[in-house]
Amino acid sequence: MSRIQSVFATLKQQSKTALIPYITAGDPHPKFTVSLMHTLVENGADMIELGVPFSDPMADGPVIQRASERALLHKVGLTAVLEMVKTFRETDQNTPIILMGYANPIEAIGAVAFADRAKAADVDGVITVDYPPEECGEFVKELRARDIDPVFLLSPTTEPKRVELIVNQASGFVYYVSLKGVTGAANLDIVEVAARVASIRQQTNLPVGVGFGIRDAATAKATAAIADAVVIGSRMVLAIEASNEGNLLSNVATLMAELKTAVDAA
Amino acid sequence: MQLYDMPDARGHFGQYGGTFVAETLVEALEELRLMYEKYQHDPVFLAEYAYDLKHFVGRPSPIYHAKRLSDKVGGAQIYLKREDLNHTGAHKINNTIGQALLAKRMGKPRVIAETGAGQHGVATATIAARLGLECVVYMGSEDVKRQAPNVFRMKLLGATVVPVESGSKTLKDALNEAMRDWVTNVHNTFYIIGTVAGPHPYPMMVRDFQAVIGIEAKEQMIEMVGRQPDAVVACVGGGSNAMGIFYPYIDVPNVRLIGVEAAGLGMETGKHAAPLTANSPVGVLHGNRTYLMQDNDGNIIETHSISAGLDYPGVGPEHAWLKDIKRAEYVAVTDDEAMAAFHNLCRTEGIIPALESSHALAYAEKLAKTMSKDKIVLVNLSGRGDKDINTVAKLANITL
């Protein structure tokens, strides 16, 4: 059982929903990333989505675009991100780490070499925004051969037939994008999301995470009631952006704890 | 000889092309692919397209024998396919009309586009006005500053121009922002991509709409000189004008196809926009796999060219394929060489070429010199240079 699968299994026994914060590696500065990851875990993160900075983040809204730009100012690329995961693992062997990013940094390394290096760094899952299942068969094979979970996105426009195709390639969990648009775009419509999640559940036993558009404790709580995992991206990055070196970790801890309470209360 | 039949059903040209997009766009692209399949052979649709090309654009564009230029160069005869004479001043309109007619068929009241120099934006705004569609054009804020006249033209035509402040604030960032808009408004919006890049079916569809250039040229050359040219030369940024003239010639033996990229300040300086000539690594950007200018981490690097229309880090996937199978050759000319060719055409032929097309002219001159006088080089003169006079004046320290 992969680390991601066992976390979901444990939470299920406790009737709890996973809370998955997203941060962009290297934002606001590479020296903070590993401490930020530990802070997230200390305050209730069940897993961490770690964004790989990219020069052309087409699926991201302005908040995460700015995070990518801040990280790239310090030349944080995929190789540096894998090093951060390694460092994190020195003191945390339990929290699943899911890399989230775009295809080209992986292409630059090559699918096989990337899978080897991700395994060596003890990465648990990979979300590649612009690798739809039709284009990444080989890549998925390489990941699964190393027990790394390829996590796929499902969108409001994904037809049931396609959901079938995607869940057959995915492992770990599937990630339902709760709105049409880029990350952090708008508030989600919880009734609609609930209906979609219910329909996805009819097609797969994989846990269903929900993200994009969850911006406060209330929406996190409402989402937690219908999903197996709640992903908080832009809201978390905004907290990082609004902080200075002195209060960065405490601001993130406060937001995280608040979200954890909300999700656990669902 | 086996006839050329690229791309495959999923938009692959060998290892290039494909559909590398976020999940939200997959269904929209599938819908577009099906609609294009349906209409690309529909006689009513094609008749409407042909009508607009003739009466609105002014096609066919003539082929012109640049005699004085040929004499001056002293080698092969140089012929020009005059896309600069099209309505809006470049080849871009051939494609925007095709896509806008498709948007209408699909019941999408809103069209969006990305633009670098502004030519594709103007061509999109033009057809949107003609068909009564809402039009939003994304343009890097740096380009908005550099291309003020085209921004004003788009506004005159009723379009909204949105300056893009992210990334390098140029064409690639405009494309990113247009994609973001499309993801958000996919239910009522048609994205008119301006070049043979993007996810499938765009590279194929844009090529098909631009192929009118080569189809006409093949007939016109027979009428004019009784044979096909020895070489066809076109500039390549994303590569739409080059694909348009190359495509009908791919199966014609003994016609060299030569794409000319922007060498900027010189290939050796790294400040260029020539991923094919530089043999850049293969990667994924804007929905397709192709040669891509990037750093070791796979981040896209800034390109340089005097011509905004060639200032793009990738290239259409079909060009990548044609390079690999050696059906087309790719070379690059510098800013300075393109400028010299620009002035040369102005003075010897009375034609002010676009800076993009000046790259093709510069290489055609080099090539013609090495060939005998009975040989023929056909250049796709993809656009007129009126839009570039500010850039050219600035280089000469002249304030207009």
JSON list of N, CA, C and O in Angstrom, two decimals, chain A residues 4-52:
[
{"chain": "A", "resi": 4, "resn": "ILE", "atom": "N", "xyz": [0.14, 7.31, 0.27]},
{"chain": "A", "resi": 4, "resn": "ILE", "atom": "CA", "xyz": [-1.11, 8.05, 0.06]},
{"chain": "A", "resi": 4, "resn": "ILE", "atom": "C", "xyz": [-2.30, 7.15, 0.39]},
{"chain": "A", "resi": 4, "resn": "ILE", "atom": "O", "xyz": [-3.22, 7.54, 1.11]},
{"chain": "A", "resi": 5, "resn": "GLN", "atom": "N", "xyz": [-2.25, 5.92, -0.12]},
{"chain": "A", "resi": 5, "resn": "GLN", "atom": "CA", "xyz": [-3.36, 5.00, 0.14]},
{"chain": "A", "resi": 5, "resn": "GLN", "atom": "C", "xyz": [-3.52, 4.73, 1.63]},
{"chain": "A", "resi": 5, "resn": "GLN", "atom": "O", "xyz": [-4.65, 4.67, 2.15]},
{"chain": "A", "resi": 6, "resn": "SER", "atom": "N", "xyz": [-2.42, 4.58, 2.36]},
{"chain": "A", "resi": 6, "resn": "SER", "atom": "CA", "xyz": [-2.56, 4.25, 3.77]},
{"chain": "A", "resi": 6, "resn": "SER", "atom": "C", "xyz": [-3.08, 5.45, 4.57]},
{"chain": "A", "resi": 6, "resn": "SER", "atom": "O", "xyz": [-3.83, 5.27, 5.53]},
{"chain": "A", "resi": 7, "resn": "VAL", "atom": "N", "xyz": [-2.71, 6.66, 4.18]},
{"chain": "A", "resi": 7, "resn": "VAL", "atom": "CA", "xyz": [-3.28, 7.83, 4.86]},
{"chain": "A", "resi": 7, "resn": "VAL", "atom": "C", "xyz": [-4.79, 7.89, 4.66]},
{"chain": "A", "resi": 7, "resn": "VAL", "atom": "O", "xyz": [-5.56, 8.10, 5.61]},
{"chain": "A", "resi": 8, "resn": "PHE", "atom": "N", "xyz": [-5.23, 7.65, 3.43]},
{"chain": "A", "resi": 8, "resn": "PHE", "atom": "CA", "xyz": [-6.68, 7.66, 3.17]},
{"chain": "A", "resi": 8, "resn": "PHE", "atom": "C", "xyz": [-7.38, 6.55, 3.96]},
{"chain": "A", "resi": 8, "resn": "PHE", "atom": "O", "xyz": [-8.47, 6.75, 4.50]},
{"chain": "A", "resi": 9, "resn": "ALA", "atom": "N", "xyz": [-6.72, 5.38, 4.04]},
{"chain": "A", "resi": 9, "resn": "ALA", "atom": "CA", "xyz": [-7.34, 4.26, 4.76]},
{"chain": "A", "resi": 9, "resn": "ALA", "atom": "C", "xyz": [-7.52, 4.59, 6.23]},
{"chain": "A", "resi": 9, "resn": "ALA", "atom": "O", "xyz": [-8.58, 4.36, 6.83]},
{"chain": "A", "resi": 10, "resn": "THR", "atom": "N", "xyz": [-6.47, 5.16, 6.82]},
{"chain": "A", "resi": 10, "resn": "THR", "atom": "CA", "xyz": [-6.54, 5.53, 8.24]},
{"chain": "A", "resi": 10, "resn": "THR", "atom": "C", "xyz": [-7.63, 6.56, 8.49]},
{"chain": "A", "resi": 10, "resn": "THR", "atom": "O", "xyz": [-8.43, 6.44, 9.43]},
{"chain": "A", "resi": 11, "resn": "LEU", "atom": "N", "xyz": [-7.67, 7.59, 7.64]},
{"chain": "A", "resi": 11, "resn": "LEU", "atom": "CA", "xyz": [-8.67, 8.66, 7.82]},
{"chain": "A", "resi": 11, "resn": "LEU", "atom": "C", "xyz": [-10.09, 8.10, 7.67]},
{"chain": "A", "resi": 11, "resn": "LEU", "atom": "O", "xyz": [-11.01, 8.53, 8.37]},
{"chain": "A", "resi": 12, "resn": "LYS", "atom": "N", "xyz": [-10.23, 7.15, 6.78]},
{"chain": "A", "resi": 12, "resn": "LYS", "atom": "CA", "xyz": [-11.55, 6.58, 6.55]},
{"chain": "A", "resi": 12, "resn": "LYS", "atom": "C", "xyz": [-12.05, 5.88, 7.81]},
{"chain": "A", "resi": 12, "resn": "LYS", "atom": "O", "xyz": [-13.22, 6.01, 8.19]},
{"chain": "A", "resi": 13, "resn": "GLN", "atom": "N", "xyz": [-11.12, 5.16, 8.46]},
{"chain": "A", "resi": 13, "resn": "GLN", "atom": "CA", "xyz": [-11.49, 4.48, 9.72]},
{"chain": "A", "resi": 13, "resn": "GLN", "atom": "C", "xyz": [-11.97, 5.48, 10.76]},
{"chain": "A", "resi": 13, "resn": "GLN", "atom": "O", "xyz": [-12.86, 5.19, 11.56]},
{"chain": "A", "resi": 14, "resn": "GLN", "atom": "N", "xyz": [-11.36, 6.67, 10.71]},
{"chain": "A", "resi": 14, "resn": "GLN", "atom": "CA", "xyz": [-11.73, 7.71, 11.69]},
{"chain": "A", "resi": 14, "resn": "GLN", "atom": "C", "xyz": [-12.86, 8.60, 11.18]},
{"chain": "A", "resi": 14, "resn": "GLN", "atom": "O", "xyz": [-13.19, 9.60, 11.80]},
{"chain": "A", "resi": 15, "resn": "SER", "atom": "N", "xyz": [-13.41, 8.26, 10.02]},
{"chain": "A", "resi": 15, "resn": "SER", "atom": "CA", "xyz": [-14.44, 9.08, 9.36]},
{"chain": "A", "resi": 15, "resn": "SER", "atom": "C", "xyz": [-13.98, 10.52, 9.18]},
{"chain": "A", "resi": 15, "resn": "SER", "atom": "O", "xyz": [-14.73, 11.47, 9.42]},
{"chain": "A", "resi": 16, "resn": "LYS", "atom": "N", "xyz": [-12.75, 10.69, 8.77]},
{"chain": "A", "resi": 16, "resn": "LYS", "atom": "CA", "xyz": [-12.22, 12.05, 8.60]},
{"chain": "A", "resi": 16, "resn": "LYS", "atom": "C", "xyz": [-11.88, 12.32, 7.13]},
{"chain": "A", "resi": 16, "resn": "LYS", "atom": "O", "xyz": [-11.70, 11.41, 6.34]},
{"chain": "A", "resi": 17, "resn": "THR", "atom": "N", "xyz": [-11.81, 13.60, 6.81]},
{"chain": "A", "resi": 17, "resn": "THR", "atom": "CA", "xyz": [-11.44, 14.03, 5.47]},
{"chain": "A", "resi": 17, "resn": "THR", "atom": "C", "xyz": [-10.01, 14.54, 5.49]},
{"chain": "A", "resi": 17, "resn": "THR", "atom": "O", "xyz": [-9.60, 15.23, 6.43]},
{"chain": "A", "resi": 18, "resn": "ALA", "atom": "N", "xyz": [-9.26, 14.19, 4.46]},
{"chain": "A", "resi": 18, "resn": "ALA", "atom": "CA", "xyz": [-7.87, 14.65, 4.38]},
{"chain": "A", "resi": 18, "resn": "ALA", "atom": "C", "xyz": [-7.82, 16.14, 4.05]},
{"chain": "A", "resi": 18, "resn": "ALA", "atom": "O", "xyz": [-8.59, 16.63, 3.23]},
{"chain": "A", "resi": 19, "resn": "LEU", "atom": "N", "xyz": [-6.88, 16.82, 4.68]},
{"chain": "A", "resi": 19, "resn": "LEU", "atom": "CA", "xyz": [-6.64, 18.23, 4.35]},
{"chain": "A", "resi": 19, "resn": "LEU", "atom": "C", "xyz": [-5.29, 18.31, 3.65]},
{"chain": "A", "resi": 19, "resn": "LEU", "atom": "O", "xyz": [-4.27, 17.88, 4.20]},
{"chain": "A", "resi": 20, "resn": "ILE", "atom": "N", "xyz": [-5.32, 18.82, 2.42]},
{"chain": "A", "resi": 20, "resn": "ILE", "atom": "CA", "xyz": [-4.09, 18.87, 1.62]},
{"chain": "A", "resi": 20, "resn": "ILE", "atom": "C", "xyz": [-3.79, 20.32, 1.22]},
{"chain": "A", "resi": 20, "resn": "ILE", "atom": "O", "xyz": [-4.41, 20.86, 0.31]},
{"chain": "A", "resi": 21, "resn": "PRO", "atom": "N", "xyz": [-2.86, 20.96, 1.93]},
{"chain": "A", "resi": 21, "resn": "PRO", "atom": "CA", "xyz": [-2.46, 22.31, 1.50]},
{"chain": "A", "resi": 21, "resn": "PRO", "atom": "C", "xyz": [-1.49, 22.24, 0.32]},
{"chain": "A", "resi": 21, "resn": "PRO", "atom": "O", "xyz": [-0.75, 21.27, 0.16]},
{"chain": "A", "resi": 22, "resn": "TYR", "atom": "N", "xyz": [-1.56, 23.29, -0.49]},
{"chain": "A", "resi": 22, "resn": "TYR", "atom": "CA", "xyz": [-0.62, 23.44, -1.62]},
{"chain": "A", "resi": 22, "resn": "TYR", "atom": "C", "xyz": [0.28, 24.63, -1.34]},
{"chain": "A", "resi": 22, "resn": "TYR", "atom": "O", "xyz": [-0.21, 25.70, -0.97]},
{"chain": "A", "resi": 23, "resn": "ILE", "atom": "N", "xyz": [1.56, 24.45, -1.54]},
{"chain": "A", "resi": 23, "resn": "ILE", "atom": "CA", "xyz": [2.47, 25.60, -1.62]},
{"chain": "A", "resi": 23, "resn": "ILE", "atom": "C", "xyz": [3.36, 25.42, -2.84]},
{"chain": "A", "resi": 23, "resn": "ILE", "atom": "O", "xyz": [3.56, 24.30, -3.31]},
{"chain": "A", "resi": 24, "resn": "THR", "atom": "N", "xyz": [3.85, 26.54, -3.37]},
{"chain": "A", "resi": 24, "resn": "THR", "atom": "CA", "xyz": [4.81, 26.45, -4.47]},
{"chain": "A", "resi": 24, "resn": "THR", "atom": "C", "xyz": [6.20, 26.36, -3.88]},
{"chain": "A", "resi": 24, "resn": "THR", "atom": "O", "xyz": [6.58, 27.20, -3.05]},
{"chain": "A", "resi": 25, "resn": "ALA", "atom": "N", "xyz": [6.96, 25.34, -4.25]},
{"chain": "A", "resi": 25, "resn": "ALA", "atom": "CA", "xyz": [8.32, 25.20, -3.75]},
{"chain": "A", "resi": 25, "resn": "ALA", "atom": "C", "xyz": [9.14, 26.43, -4.12]},
{"chain": "A", "resi": 25, "resn": "ALA", "atom": "O", "xyz": [9.06, 26.91, -5.25]},
{"chain": "A", "resi": 26, "resn": "GLY", "atom": "N", "xyz": [9.88, 26.95, -3.15]},
{"chain": "A", "resi": 26, "resn": "GLY", "atom": "CA", "xyz": [10.73, 28.10, -3.44]},
{"chain": "A", "resi": 26, "resn": "GLY", "atom": "C", "xyz": [10.06, 29.44, -3.20]},
{"chain": "A", "resi": 26, "resn": "GLY", "atom": "O", "xyz": [10.69, 30.49, -3.36]},
{"chain": "A", "resi": 27, "resn": "ASP", "atom": "N", "xyz": [8.79, 29.43, -2.80]},
{"chain": "A", "resi": 27, "resn": "ASP", "atom": "CA", "xyz": [8.06, 30.67, -2.54]},
{"chain": "A", "resi": 27, "resn": "ASP", "atom": "C", "xyz": [7.89, 30.83, -1.03]},
{"chain": "A", "resi": 27, "resn": "ASP", "atom": "O", "xyz": [7.40, 29.90, -0.39]},
{"chain": "A", "resi": 28, "resn": "PRO", "atom": "N", "xyz": [8.24, 31.94, -0.43]},
{"chain": "A", "resi": 28, "resn": "PRO", "atom": "CA", "xyz": [8.78, 33.15, -1.06]},
{"chain": "A", "resi": 28, "resn": "PRO", "atom": "C", "xyz": [10.28, 33.06, -1.33]},
{"chain": "A", "resi": 28, "resn": "PRO", "atom": "O", "xyz": [10.82, 33.86, -2.05]},
{"chain": "A", "resi": 29, "resn": "HIS", "atom": "N", "xyz": [10.94, 32.08, -0.73]},
{"chain": "A", "resi": 29, "resn": "HIS", "atom": "CA", "xyz": [12.38, 31.90, -0.91]},
{"chain": "A", "resi": 29, "resn": "HIS", "atom": "C", "xyz": [12.67, 30.43, -0.61]},
{"chain": "A", "resi": 29, "resn": "HIS", "atom": "O", "xyz": [12.07, 29.86, 0.30]},
{"chain": "A", "resi": 30, "resn": "PRO", "atom": "N", "xyz": [13.58, 29.82, -1.36]},
{"chain": "A", "resi": 30, "resn": "PRO", "atom": "CA", "xyz": [13.83, 28.39, -1.16]},
{"chain": "A", "resi": 30, "resn": "PRO", "atom": "C", "xyz": [14.21, 28.02, 0.28]},
{"chain": "A", "resi": 30, "resn": "PRO", "atom": "O", "xyz": [13.92, 26.92, 0.74]},
{"chain": "A", "resi": 31, "resn": "LYS", "atom": "N", "xyz": [14.81, 28.96, 1.01]},
{"chain": "A", "resi": 31, "resn": "LYS", "atom": "CA", "xyz": [15.25, 28.61, 2.37]},
{"chain": "A", "resi": 31, "resn": "LYS", "atom": "C", "xyz": [14.07, 28.32, 3.31]},
{"chain": "A", "resi": 31, "resn": "LYS", "atom": "O", "xyz": [14.25, 27.72, 4.36]},
{"chain": "A", "resi": 32, "resn": "PHE", "atom": "N", "xyz": [12.85, 28.76, 2.94]},
{"chain": "A", "resi": 32, "resn": "PHE", "atom": "CA", "xyz": [11.70, 28.54, 3.82]},
{"chain": "A", "resi": 32, "resn": "PHE", "atom": "C", "xyz": [10.90, 27.28, 3.50]},
{"chain": "A", "resi": 32, "resn": "PHE", "atom": "O", "xyz": [10.05, 26.87, 4.29]},
{"chain": "A", "resi": 33, "resn": "THR", "atom": "N", "xyz": [11.12, 26.70, 2.33]},
{"chain": "A", "resi": 33, "resn": "THR", "atom": "CA", "xyz": [10.18, 25.69, 1.87]},
{"chain": "A", "resi": 33, "resn": "THR", "atom": "C", "xyz": [10.05, 24.48, 2.81]},
{"chain": "A", "resi": 33, "resn": "THR", "atom": "O", "xyz": [8.95, 24.07, 3.17]},
{"chain": "A", "resi": 34, "resn": "VAL", "atom": "N", "xyz": [11.19, 23.94, 3.23]},
{"chain": "A", "resi": 34, "resn": "VAL", "atom": "CA", "xyz": [11.13, 22.74, 4.07]},
{"chain": "A", "resi": 34, "resn": "VAL", "atom": "C", "xyz": [10.49, 23.07, 5.43]},
{"chain": "A", "resi": 34, "resn": "VAL", "atom": "O", "xyz": [9.64, 22.32, 5.93]},
{"chain": "A", "resi": 35, "resn": "SER", "atom": "N", "xyz": [10.84, 24.24, 6.01]},
{"chain": "A", "resi": 35, "resn": "SER", "atom": "CA", "xyz": [10.21, 24.64, 7.28]},
{"chain": "A", "resi": 35, "resn": "SER", "atom": "C", "xyz": [8.72, 24.81, 7.10]},
{"chain": "A", "resi": 35, "resn": "SER", "atom": "O", "xyz": [7.92, 24.44, 7.97]},
{"chain": "A", "resi": 36, "resn": "LEU", "atom": "N", "xyz": [8.33, 25.40, 5.97]},
{"chain": "A", "resi": 36, "resn": "LEU", "atom": "CA", "xyz": [6.89, 25.58, 5.70]},
{"chain": "A", "resi": 36, "resn": "LEU", "atom": "C", "xyz": [6.20, 24.22, 5.65]},
{"chain": "A", "resi": 36, "resn": "LEU", "atom": "O", "xyz": [5.11, 24.05, 6.19]},
{"chain": "A", "resi": 37, "resn": "MET", "atom": "N", "xyz": [6.84, 23.26, 5.01]},
{"chain": "A", "resi": 37, "resn": "MET", "atom": "CA", "xyz": [6.24, 21.92, 4.91]},
{"chain": "A", "resi": 37, "resn": "MET", "atom": "C", "xyz": [6.03, 21.31, 6.29]},
{"chain": "A", "resi": 37, "resn": "MET", "atom": "O", "xyz": [4.96, 20.78, 6.60]},
{"chain": "A", "resi": 38, "resn": "HIS", "atom": "N", "xyz": [7.04, 21.44, 7.15]},
{"chain": "A", "resi": 38, "resn": "HIS", "atom": "CA", "xyz": [6.89, 20.91, 8.50]},
{"chain": "A", "resi": 38, "resn": "HIS", "atom": "C", "xyz": [5.79, 21.65, 9.27]},
{"chain": "A", "resi": 38, "resn": "HIS", "atom": "O", "xyz": [5.01, 21.04, 9.99]},
{"chain": "A", "resi": 39, "resn": "THR", "atom": "N", "xyz": [5.73, 22.95, 9.08]},
{"chain": "A", "resi": 39, "resn": "THR", "atom": "CA", "xyz": [4.69, 23.75, 9.75]},
{"chain": "A", "resi": 39, "resn": "THR", "atom": "C", "xyz": [3.30, 23.29, 9.31]},
{"chain": "A", "resi": 39, "resn": "THR", "atom": "O", "xyz": [2.38, 23.19, 10.13]},
{"chain": "A", "resi": 40, "resn": "LEU", "atom": "N", "xyz": [3.16, 23.02, 8.03]},
{"chain": "A", "resi": 40, "resn": "LEU", "atom": "CA", "xyz": [1.86, 22.55, 7.53]},
{"chain": "A", "resi": 40, "resn": "LEU", "atom": "C", "xyz": [1.47, 21.24, 8.21]},
{"chain": "A", "resi": 40, "resn": "LEU", "atom": "O", "xyz": [0.34, 21.07, 8.66]},
{"chain": "A", "resi": 41, "resn": "VAL", "atom": "N", "xyz": [2.44, 20.35, 8.32]},
{"chain": "A", "resi": 41, "resn": "VAL", "atom": "CA", "xyz": [2.16, 19.04, 8.93]},
{"chain": "A", "resi": 41, "resn": "VAL", "atom": "C", "xyz": [1.83, 19.20, 10.41]},
{"chain": "A", "resi": 41, "resn": "VAL", "atom": "O", "xyz": [0.85, 18.63, 10.91]},
{"chain": "A", "resi": 42, "resn": "GLU", "atom": "N", "xyz": [2.62, 20.02, 11.10]},
{"chain": "A", "resi": 42, "resn": "GLU", "atom": "CA", "xyz": [2.39, 20.22, 12.55]},
{"chain": "A", "resi": 42, "resn": "GLU", "atom": "C", "xyz": [1.00, 20.78, 12.82]},
{"chain": "A", "resi": 42, "resn": "GLU", "atom": "O", "xyz": [0.43, 20.58, 13.89]},
{"chain": "A", "resi": 43, "resn": "ASN", "atom": "N", "xyz": [0.44, 21.49, 11.84]},
{"chain": "A", "resi": 43, "resn": "ASN", "atom": "CA", "xyz": [-0.86, 22.11, 12.06]},
{"chain": "A", "resi": 43, "resn": "ASN", "atom": "C", "xyz": [-2.00, 21.42, 11.31]},
{"chain": "A", "resi": 43, "resn": "ASN", "atom": "O", "xyz": [-3.03, 22.02, 11.05]},
{"chain": "A", "resi": 44, "resn": "GLY", "atom": "N", "xyz": [-1.76, 20.19, 10.94]},
{"chain": "A", "resi": 44, "resn": "GLY", "atom": "CA", "xyz": [-2.91, 19.41, 10.47]},
{"chain": "A", "resi": 44, "resn": "GLY", "atom": "C", "xyz": [-2.91, 18.96, 9.02]},
{"chain": "A", "resi": 44, "resn": "GLY", "atom": "O", "xyz": [-3.89, 18.36, 8.58]},
{"chain": "A", "resi": 45, "resn": "ALA", "atom": "N", "xyz": [-1.84, 19.21, 8.28]},
{"chain": "A", "resi": 45, "resn": "ALA", "atom": "CA", "xyz": [-1.84, 18.73, 6.89]},
{"chain": "A", "resi": 45, "resn": "ALA", "atom": "C", "xyz": [-1.70, 17.21, 6.88]},
{"chain": "A", "resi": 45, "resn": "ALA", "atom": "O", "xyz": [-0.82, 16.65, 7.54]},
{"chain": "A", "resi": 46, "resn": "ASP", "atom": "N", "xyz": [-2.58, 16.54, 6.15]},
{"chain": "A", "resi": 46, "resn": "ASP", "atom": "CA", "xyz": [-2.48, 15.09, 6.04]},
{"chain": "A", "resi": 46, "resn": "ASP", "atom": "C", "xyz": [-1.54, 14.69, 4.91]},
{"chain": "A", "resi": 46, "resn": "ASP", "atom": "O", "xyz": [-0.95, 13.62, 4.92]},
{"chain": "A", "resi": 47, "resn": "MET", "atom": "N", "xyz": [-1.48, 15.53, 3.90]},
{"chain": "A", "resi": 47, "resn": "MET", "atom": "CA", "xyz": [-0.53, 15.36, 2.80]},
{"chain": "A", "resi": 47, "resn": "MET", "atom": "C", "xyz": [-0.17, 16.77, 2.35]},
{"chain": "A", "resi": 47, "resn": "MET", "atom": "O", "xyz": [-0.84, 17.73, 2.71]},
{"chain": "A", "resi": 48, "resn": "ILE", "atom": "N", "xyz": [0.87, 16.88, 1.52]},
{"chain": "A", "resi": 48, "resn": "ILE", "atom": "CA", "xyz": [1.24, 18.19, 1.00]},
{"chain": "A", "resi": 48, "resn": "ILE", "atom": "C", "xyz": [1.32, 18.13, -0.52]},
{"chain": "A", "resi": 48, "resn": "ILE", "atom": "O", "xyz": [1.90, 17.18, -1.08]},
{"chain": "A", "resi": 49, "resn": "GLU", "atom": "N", "xyz": [0.71, 19.13, -1.14]},
{"chain": "A", "resi": 49, "resn": "GLU", "atom": "CA", "xyz": [0.90, 19.28, -2.58]},
{"chain": "A", "resi": 49, "resn": "GLU", "atom": "C", "xyz": [1.98, 20.33, -2.76]},
{"chain": "A", "resi": 49, "resn": "GLU", "atom": "O", "xyz": [1.82, 21.47, -2.34]},
{"chain": "A", "resi": 50, "resn": "LEU", "atom": "N", "xyz": [3.07, 19.91, -3.38]},
{"chain": "A", "resi": 50, "resn": "LEU", "atom": "CA", "xyz": [4.21, 20.82, -3.55]},
{"chain": "A", "resi": 50, "resn": "LEU", "atom": "C", "xyz": [4.31, 21.23, -5.02]},
{"chain": "A", "resi": 50, "resn": "LEU", "atom": "O", "xyz": [4.57, 20.39, -5.89]},
{"chain": "A", "resi": 51, "resn": "GLY", "atom": "N", "xyz": [4.08, 22.51, -5.27]},
{"chain": "A", "resi": 51, "resn": "GLY", "atom": "CA", "xyz": [4.08, 23.01, -6.65]},
{"chain": "A", "resi": 51, "resn": "GLY", "atom": "C", "xyz": [5.49, 23.13, -7.20]},
{"chain": "A", "resi": 51, "resn": "GLY", "atom": "O", "xyz": [6.39, 23.63, -6.52]},
{"chain": "A", "resi": 52, "resn": "VAL", "atom": "N", "xyz": [5.69, 22.68, -8.41]},
{"chain": "A", "resi": 52, "resn": "VAL", "atom": "CA", "xyz": [6.97, 22.83, -9.10]},
{"chain": "A", "resi": 52, "resn": "VAL", "atom": "C", "xyz": [6.88, 24.10, -9.94]},
{"chain": "A", "resi": 52, "resn": "VAL", "atom": "O", "xyz": [6.03, 24.20, -10.82]}
]
